[in-house]
Amino acid sequence: MTHPFHPLRRREYDLIDYRHFWSEDRVVYVDETGEARSLPARWTSAVAEDPAVVVSAGRAHFRVADLLELATLVRGLAR
């Protein structure tokens, strides 16, 4: 589990299945109680990291406040 806010972060499970259902790629694993569970594949190491995230190395060229201000300006011009 690699999702930064998931309570199972850093836990490892055996991958039982990888498939597309519920409109997304999901992984199936068996939890500690023996139940089969599924979760989005992007929350795990079963999917390669997003290349944009890897290249940016956590850096951003724009601040969120600046992007929100820009969105407001663009919306105003579109009217």
Short mmCIF file of C-alpha atoms in Angstrom, two decimals:
data_model
loop_
_atom_site.label_atom_id
_atom_site.label_comp_id
_atom_site.label_asym_id
_atom_site.label_seq_id
_atom_site.Cartn_x
_atom_site.Cartn_y
_atom_site.Cartn_z
CA MET A 1 0.00 0.00 0.00
CA THR A 2 1.57 3.28 -1.09
CA HIS A 3 -1.28 5.81 -0.75
CA PRO A 4 0.07 8.44 1.68
CA PHE A 5 -3.13 8.77 3.74
CA HIS A 6 -4.43 5.19 3.72
CA PRO A 7 -4.38 3.48 7.14
CA LEU A 8 -2.72 0.40 5.59
CA ARG A 9 0.19 2.44 4.21
CA ARG A 10 3.45 0.47 4.06
CA ARG A 11 1.68 -2.86 4.61
CA GLU A 12 2.41 -5.57 2.08
CA TYR A 13 -0.07 -8.10 0.74
CA ASP A 14 0.13 -10.78 -1.92
CA LEU A 15 -1.50 -9.69 -5.15
CA ILE A 16 -4.33 -12.08 -6.03
CA ASP A 17 -5.70 -10.32 -9.12
CA TYR A 18 -5.29 -7.13 -11.12
CA ARG A 19 -8.30 -6.16 -13.18
CA HIS A 20 -10.42 -3.35 -14.51
CA PHE A 21 -13.74 -3.03 -12.70
CA TRP A 22 -15.80 -0.30 -11.10
CA SER A 23 -14.50 2.02 -13.86
CA GLU A 24 -10.86 1.72 -12.80
CA ASP A 25 -7.92 -0.63 -12.46
CA ARG A 26 -8.09 -2.40 -9.10
CA VAL A 27 -6.00 -4.93 -7.22
CA VAL A 28 -7.44 -7.80 -5.22
CA TYR A 29 -5.69 -9.09 -2.10
CA VAL A 30 -6.56 -11.19 0.95
CA ASP A 31 -6.49 -9.33 4.27
CA GLU A 32 -5.55 -10.63 7.71
CA THR A 33 -9.04 -12.05 8.29
CA GLY A 34 -8.94 -14.08 5.07
CA GLU A 35 -11.35 -11.79 3.23
CA ALA A 36 -10.71 -10.86 -0.40
CA ARG A 37 -10.54 -7.08 -0.69
CA SER A 38 -9.96 -4.71 -3.58
CA LEU A 39 -8.70 -1.19 -3.87
CA PRO A 40 -7.58 1.16 -6.64
CA ALA A 41 -4.36 -0.07 -8.24
CA ARG A 42 -2.97 3.48 -8.23
CA TRP A 43 -2.84 3.31 -4.41
CA THR A 44 -0.32 0.47 -4.63
CA SER A 45 3.06 -0.31 -6.10
CA ALA A 46 1.34 -2.45 -8.76
CA VAL A 47 1.22 0.67 -10.96
CA ALA A 48 4.29 2.64 -11.99
CA GLU A 49 4.56 6.12 -10.54
CA ASP A 50 3.20 8.99 -12.62
CA PRO A 51 6.14 10.24 -14.74
CA ALA A 52 5.21 13.87 -14.03
CA VAL A 53 5.46 13.24 -10.29
CA VAL A 54 8.80 11.46 -10.67
CA VAL A 55 10.32 14.20 -12.84
CA SER A 56 9.06 17.02 -10.61
CA ALA A 57 10.49 15.32 -7.51
CA GLY A 58 7.85 17.02 -5.39
CA ARG A 59 8.58 20.48 -6.75
CA ALA A 60 5.96 22.72 -8.34
CA HIS A 61 6.48 25.70 -10.62
CA PHE A 62 3.33 27.47 -9.44
CA ARG A 63 1.80 28.18 -6.06
CA VAL A 64 -1.79 27.07 -5.49
CA ALA A 65 -2.88 30.61 -4.62
CA ASP A 66 -1.46 31.87 -7.93
CA LEU A 67 -3.22 29.14 -9.92
CA LEU A 68 -6.54 29.91 -8.22
CA GLU A 69 -6.13 33.59 -9.04
CA LEU A 70 -5.34 32.70 -12.66
CA ALA A 71 -8.47 30.50 -12.85
CA THR A 72 -10.56 33.40 -11.59
CA LEU A 73 -9.08 35.72 -14.20
CA VAL A 74 -9.67 33.22 -17.02
CA ARG A 75 -13.28 32.68 -15.93
CA GLY A 76 -13.79 36.45 -15.98
CA LEU A 77 -12.44 36.73 -19.53
CA ALA A 78 -14.65 33.90 -20.78
CA ARG A 79 -17.84 35.78 -19.89
#
